[in-house]
Coordinates of C-alpha atoms in Angstrom, one line a residue:
M1 CA 33.6 9.7 3.2
S2 CA 37.3 8.6 4.5
G3 CA 36.0 7.3 7.5
M4 CA 33.7 4.8 5.7
A5 CA 36.7 3.2 4.1
S6 CA 36.8 -0.3 3.6
D7 CA 38.6 -2.4 6.3
P8 CA 41.0 -4.8 4.3
N9 CA 40.3 -7.6 7.3
N10 CA 36.7 -7.2 6.7
S11 CA 35.4 -10.0 4.3
S12 CA 32.1 -8.4 3.8
Q13 CA 33.7 -5.6 2.6
E14 CA 35.8 -7.7 0.3
E15 CA 32.8 -9.4 -1.2
Y16 CA 31.0 -6.0 -1.9
I17 CA 32.3 -2.6 -2.4
P18 CA 29.6 0.2 -2.6
H19 CA 29.6 2.1 -6.0
Y20 CA 30.6 5.4 -4.2
L21 CA 33.9 3.8 -3.0
Q22 CA 34.9 2.4 -6.4
K23 CA 37.7 3.9 -8.6
E24 CA 34.9 6.1 -10.8
D25 CA 33.7 9.0 -10.3
P26 CA 30.6 8.6 -7.7
F27 CA 29.2 11.9 -9.1
A28 CA 29.7 11.3 -12.7
S29 CA 26.0 10.4 -13.9
K30 CA 25.6 6.9 -15.2
L31 CA 22.3 7.7 -17.4
S32 CA 22.7 8.9 -20.8
R33 CA 22.6 13.1 -21.3
E34 CA 19.3 12.4 -22.9
A35 CA 17.8 10.4 -19.9
D36 CA 19.4 13.0 -17.5
I37 CA 17.5 15.8 -19.5
I38 CA 14.3 14.3 -19.2
A39 CA 14.4 13.7 -15.5
G40 CA 15.5 17.4 -15.3
F41 CA 12.4 18.8 -17.1
Y42 CA 10.4 16.2 -15.1
L43 CA 11.5 17.4 -11.9
T44 CA 11.2 21.0 -12.7
I45 CA 7.5 20.5 -13.8
I46 CA 7.0 18.3 -10.5
G47 CA 8.8 21.3 -8.2
I48 CA 6.9 23.8 -10.1
L49 CA 3.4 22.5 -9.5
S50 CA 4.5 21.3 -5.8
T51 CA 5.5 24.6 -4.8
L52 CA 2.5 26.4 -6.1
G53 CA 0.2 23.7 -4.9
N54 CA 1.5 23.6 -1.4
G55 CA 2.2 27.4 -1.0
Y56 CA -1.6 28.1 -2.0
V57 CA -2.6 25.8 0.7
I58 CA -0.4 27.4 3.3
F59 CA -1.6 31.2 2.2
M60 CA -5.4 30.1 1.9
S61 CA -4.8 28.4 5.3
S62 CA -3.1 31.7 7.0
K63 CA -5.9 33.5 6.3
R64 CA -7.9 31.8 8.7
K65 CA -5.3 30.2 11.0
K66 CA -7.1 31.0 13.9
K67 CA -10.3 29.0 12.9
L68 CA -8.5 25.8 11.5
R69 CA -9.5 22.6 13.3
P70 CA -6.9 20.3 14.7
A71 CA -7.0 17.8 11.4
E72 CA -6.8 21.1 9.3
I73 CA -3.2 22.1 11.1
M74 CA -1.8 18.6 10.4
T75 CA -2.7 19.1 6.7
V76 CA -1.3 22.6 6.9
N77 CA 2.1 20.9 8.3
L78 CA 2.0 18.5 5.8
A79 CA 1.9 21.2 3.1
V80 CA 5.1 22.8 4.9
C81 CA 6.8 19.6 4.8
D82 CA 6.1 19.0 1.0
L83 CA 7.1 22.7 0.2
G84 CA 10.2 22.1 2.0
I85 CA 10.9 19.3 0.0
S86 CA 10.3 21.1 -3.3
V87 CA 12.3 24.5 -2.4
V88 CA 15.0 22.9 -0.1
G89 CA 15.8 19.7 -2.2
K90 CA 14.8 19.4 -5.7
P91 CA 16.8 22.5 -7.1
F92 CA 20.3 20.4 -6.2
S93 CA 18.7 17.5 -8.1
I94 CA 17.4 19.7 -11.2
I95 CA 20.6 21.3 -11.6
S96 CA 22.6 18.0 -11.3
F97 CA 20.5 16.5 -13.8
F98 CA 20.7 19.2 -16.4
C99 CA 24.7 19.2 -15.9
H100 CA 24.7 15.5 -16.1
R101 CA 26.5 15.1 -12.8
W102 CA 26.2 16.0 -9.2
M103 CA 27.5 19.5 -8.7
F104 CA 27.8 20.2 -4.9
G105 CA 30.0 17.3 -3.8
W106 CA 30.0 15.5 -0.7
M107 CA 28.9 18.3 1.6
G108 CA 26.2 19.0 -0.7
C109 CA 25.1 15.5 -0.9
R110 CA 24.8 15.1 2.8
W111 CA 22.8 18.3 3.0
Y112 CA 20.5 17.1 0.4
G113 CA 20.0 13.6 1.3
W114 CA 19.3 15.2 5.1
A115 CA 16.7 17.5 3.9
G116 CA 15.1 14.8 1.6
F117 CA 14.7 12.5 4.3
F118 CA 13.5 15.0 7.2
F119 CA 10.9 16.3 5.0
G120 CA 9.9 13.0 4.0
C121 CA 9.9 11.7 7.5
G122 CA 8.0 14.7 9.0
S123 CA 5.4 14.0 5.7
L124 CA 5.1 10.2 6.9
I125 CA 4.7 10.9 10.6
T126 CA 2.4 13.5 10.1
M127 CA -0.1 11.5 8.1
T128 CA 0.3 8.9 10.9
A129 CA -0.8 11.3 13.6
V130 CA -3.8 12.4 11.1
S131 CA -4.8 8.8 10.6
L132 CA -4.6 8.3 14.2
D133 CA -6.8 11.4 14.9
R134 CA -9.4 10.3 12.0
Y135 CA -9.5 6.4 13.8
L136 CA -10.0 8.4 17.3
K137 CA -12.2 10.7 15.9
I138 CA -14.6 8.4 13.9
C139 CA -14.3 5.3 16.2
H140 CA -14.2 6.7 19.4
L141 CA -16.4 9.5 19.4
S142 CA -15.6 10.9 23.1
Y143 CA -12.3 11.7 22.2
G144 CA -13.3 14.7 19.9
T145 CA -14.8 16.3 23.3
W146 CA -11.5 17.1 24.7
L147 CA -8.8 17.4 21.5
K148 CA -8.2 21.1 21.4
R149 CA -5.9 23.3 19.0
H150 CA -3.0 23.0 21.5
H151 CA -2.9 19.4 21.6
A152 CA -2.5 19.6 17.5
F153 CA 0.4 21.9 18.2
I154 CA 2.0 19.6 20.6
C155 CA 1.7 16.8 18.2
L156 CA 3.7 19.1 15.5
A157 CA 6.5 19.6 18.1
I158 CA 6.6 15.7 18.7
I159 CA 6.8 15.2 14.4
W160 CA 9.3 17.8 14.0
A161 CA 11.7 16.4 16.7
Y162 CA 10.9 12.5 15.6
A163 CA 12.0 13.6 11.9
T164 CA 15.0 15.8 13.3
F165 CA 16.5 12.8 15.4
W166 CA 15.9 10.3 12.6
A167 CA 17.5 12.6 9.9
T168 CA 20.5 13.7 11.9
V169 CA 21.2 9.8 13.1
P170 CA 23.5 9.3 10.1
F171 CA 25.8 12.0 11.5
A172 CA 26.2 10.5 14.7
G173 CA 28.5 7.6 13.1
V174 CA 26.3 4.9 12.8
G175 CA 25.2 6.0 9.4
N176 CA 25.7 8.5 6.3
Y177 CA 24.2 9.9 3.2
A178 CA 25.8 9.0 -0.3
P179 CA 25.4 9.2 -3.9
E180 CA 22.4 7.3 -5.7
P181 CA 24.1 4.9 -8.1
F182 CA 22.8 6.7 -11.1
G183 CA 25.5 9.5 -9.7
T184 CA 23.2 12.7 -9.6
S185 CA 20.9 12.1 -6.4
C186 CA 21.7 11.7 -2.7
T187 CA 19.8 9.6 -0.3
L188 CA 20.6 7.3 3.0
D189 CA 23.8 4.8 2.6
W190 CA 21.6 1.8 2.2
W191 CA 24.7 -0.1 1.4
L192 CA 26.3 0.3 4.7
A193 CA 23.9 -3.0 5.7
Q194 CA 26.4 -5.0 3.1
A195 CA 29.4 -3.9 5.2
S196 CA 28.9 -4.6 8.9
V197 CA 26.4 -5.7 11.6
A198 CA 26.3 -2.0 12.9
G199 CA 25.4 -1.0 9.3
Q200 CA 22.4 -3.5 9.3
V201 CA 21.1 -2.5 12.6
F202 CA 21.2 1.3 11.2
V203 CA 19.2 0.4 8.0
L204 CA 16.6 -1.9 10.1
S205 CA 16.2 0.8 12.6
I206 CA 15.3 3.3 10.1
L207 CA 13.1 0.9 7.9
F208 CA 11.0 0.0 11.1
F209 CA 10.9 3.4 12.6
C210 CA 10.4 5.8 9.8
L211 CA 8.3 3.6 7.5
L212 CA 7.4 0.1 8.4
F213 CA 5.8 1.1 11.8
P214 CA 4.0 4.3 11.0
T215 CA 2.7 2.4 7.5
A216 CA 1.1 -0.2 9.9
V217 CA -0.6 2.7 12.2
I218 CA -1.9 4.1 8.8
V219 CA -3.3 1.1 7.6
F220 CA -4.8 0.0 11.1
S221 CA -6.5 3.2 11.7
Y222 CA -8.0 3.6 8.0
V223 CA -9.1 -0.3 8.3
K224 CA -10.6 0.3 11.4
I225 CA -12.4 3.7 10.3
I226 CA -13.9 1.6 7.3
L227 CA -15.2 -0.8 8.9
K228 CA -16.9 1.5 11.8
V229 CA -18.4 3.5 8.9
K230 CA -20.1 0.7 7.6
S231 CA -21.7 -0.1 10.5
S232 CA -22.8 3.3 11.6
T233 CA -23.9 4.8 8.3
K234 CA -27.5 3.7 9.4
E235 CA -27.3 5.2 12.7
V236 CA -26.0 8.8 11.7
A237 CA -29.3 8.9 9.2
H238 CA -31.5 9.1 12.4
Y239 CA -29.8 12.0 13.7
D240 CA -30.8 15.6 13.3
T241 CA -29.3 17.5 10.4
R242 CA -26.4 19.5 12.6
I243 CA -25.1 16.0 13.6
Q244 CA -25.7 14.9 10.0
N245 CA -23.7 17.7 8.9
S246 CA -20.7 17.2 11.4
H247 CA -20.5 13.5 10.3
I248 CA -20.1 14.5 6.6
L249 CA -17.5 16.9 7.4
E250 CA -15.3 14.7 9.5
M251 CA -16.0 12.0 6.7
K252 CA -14.5 14.7 4.0
L253 CA -11.7 15.2 6.3
T254 CA -11.3 11.5 6.6
K255 CA -11.4 10.8 2.9
V256 CA -8.8 13.8 2.5
A257 CA -6.2 11.8 4.8
M258 CA -6.6 8.3 3.1
L259 CA -5.9 9.7 -0.4
I260 CA -3.2 11.3 0.6
C261 CA -1.8 8.6 2.7
A262 CA -2.6 6.3 0.0
G263 CA -0.5 8.5 -2.9
F264 CA 2.3 9.0 -0.3
L265 CA 2.9 5.0 0.1
I266 CA 2.1 4.5 -3.8
A267 CA 5.1 6.9 -4.4
W268 CA 7.4 5.8 -1.8
I269 CA 7.2 2.0 -1.7
P270 CA 8.8 1.3 -5.1
Y271 CA 11.8 3.2 -4.0
A272 CA 11.6 1.5 -0.4
V273 CA 11.6 -1.7 -2.4
V274 CA 14.7 -1.0 -3.8
S275 CA 16.5 0.4 -1.0
V276 CA 15.5 -2.7 0.7
W277 CA 17.2 -4.6 -1.9
S278 CA 20.6 -2.7 -2.0
A279 CA 20.8 -3.3 1.6
F280 CA 20.1 -7.0 2.0
G281 CA 19.9 -8.1 -1.4
R282 CA 22.5 -7.9 -4.4
P283 CA 22.8 -4.2 -5.1
D284 CA 24.7 -4.8 -8.5
S285 CA 21.7 -6.6 -9.7
V286 CA 19.4 -3.7 -9.9
P287 CA 20.0 -2.2 -13.6
I288 CA 21.1 1.8 -12.7
Q289 CA 18.3 2.9 -15.5
F290 CA 15.7 1.0 -13.4
S291 CA 17.0 2.5 -10.3
V292 CA 16.2 6.0 -11.3
I293 CA 12.5 5.6 -11.9
P294 CA 11.3 4.8 -8.2
T295 CA 13.9 7.9 -7.5
L296 CA 11.8 10.2 -9.5
L297 CA 8.5 8.7 -8.5
A298 CA 9.1 9.3 -4.9
K299 CA 10.0 12.7 -5.8
S300 CA 6.8 13.3 -7.0
A301 CA 4.8 12.7 -4.0
A302 CA 4.9 16.1 -2.7
M303 CA 2.7 17.1 -5.8
Y304 CA 0.0 15.0 -5.1
N305 CA -1.7 16.3 -2.0
P306 CA -2.8 20.0 -2.8
I307 CA -4.6 18.2 -5.8
I308 CA -6.1 15.7 -3.6
Y309 CA -7.4 18.5 -1.2
Q310 CA -8.7 20.4 -3.7
V311 CA -10.5 17.8 -5.6
I312 CA -12.3 16.3 -2.7
D313 CA -13.0 19.8 -1.4
C314 CA -14.9 20.7 -4.8
K315 CA -16.7 17.3 -5.1
F316 CA -17.5 17.8 -1.5
A317 CA -19.2 21.4 -2.1
C318 CA -20.8 20.2 -5.7
C319 CA -22.4 17.3 -4.1
R320 CA -24.1 18.7 -1.3
P321 CA -27.7 20.9 -1.8
G322 CA -27.0 24.1 -2.7
G323 CA -23.6 23.6 -4.4
L324 CA -21.1 26.2 -3.4
K325 CA -23.4 28.2 -1.5
A326 CA -23.6 25.2 0.9
K327 CA -19.5 25.2 1.0
S328 CA -19.5 28.7 1.6
S329 CA -22.0 28.2 4.8
L330 CA -20.2 25.5 6.0
K331 CA -16.9 27.3 6.1
K332 CA -18.6 30.1 7.7
S333 CA -20.1 27.8 10.5
R334 CA -16.7 26.4 11.0

């Protein structure tokens, strides 16, 4: 981090020195050993459940990959992102929590920060695309007549390019990845906003393009869907059984998407609030023992999606006449 050393002529740097530029070891855990062990076990359980759950979703989807609907393709991509977070990122933090310090140096810190941000951004942008798909499908019925599988794959290419761009921007000299204040994990260098105007522009750009704008699109889409569903429920009741079944399926996919988005945002918003406070507020006023809780909550987001998908899937099957038989006939019709 020598390129980020403070300029003696920069008054803002004199007012605030990031924790990783202070004299103490930035990778030594600031938590008690007992707290680190508890966090390590917690992440181990989260990682195992997330890996098994998302791996199961990907495996089952691969068995019918040629029959997947566009919305289901996006759900599989979400599982890939969540699996990437669990397999690529969590082992680093689990080992570090159990060892009571970050064990992988600055290169490992930057890699871990990049991987976490890359897959996290990919997840959020995938959910944004899903919410738009649901909005257009439910609120603009003609949209569904031209959306094909190859449109979904084009959308996937855009999502991965978007995530790659924003995750790699910090390596271009306008930002960086740095250790968390508690020492055993790494993230985007939010503290750059305390140092310079360029740092503030970097952090604000990340917040807008990788959090605020996608979240606004998601909220807009589902608010419009809720309003549309309330106004059209009676109309659908007059259609024939085939159209009603299609409507039920679309609403099932919409419920899955809404719950997944809600789970993701609930997990990540506390971390975003602490990060924004670190960037533009008084970072030292956030107790280290408190700052680790939003981080652990955010790391659990990858575990929710397969659980949500299976619960809605089972509820959908059991609530229809014929139970599981109806579910199997629906899958066959797909």
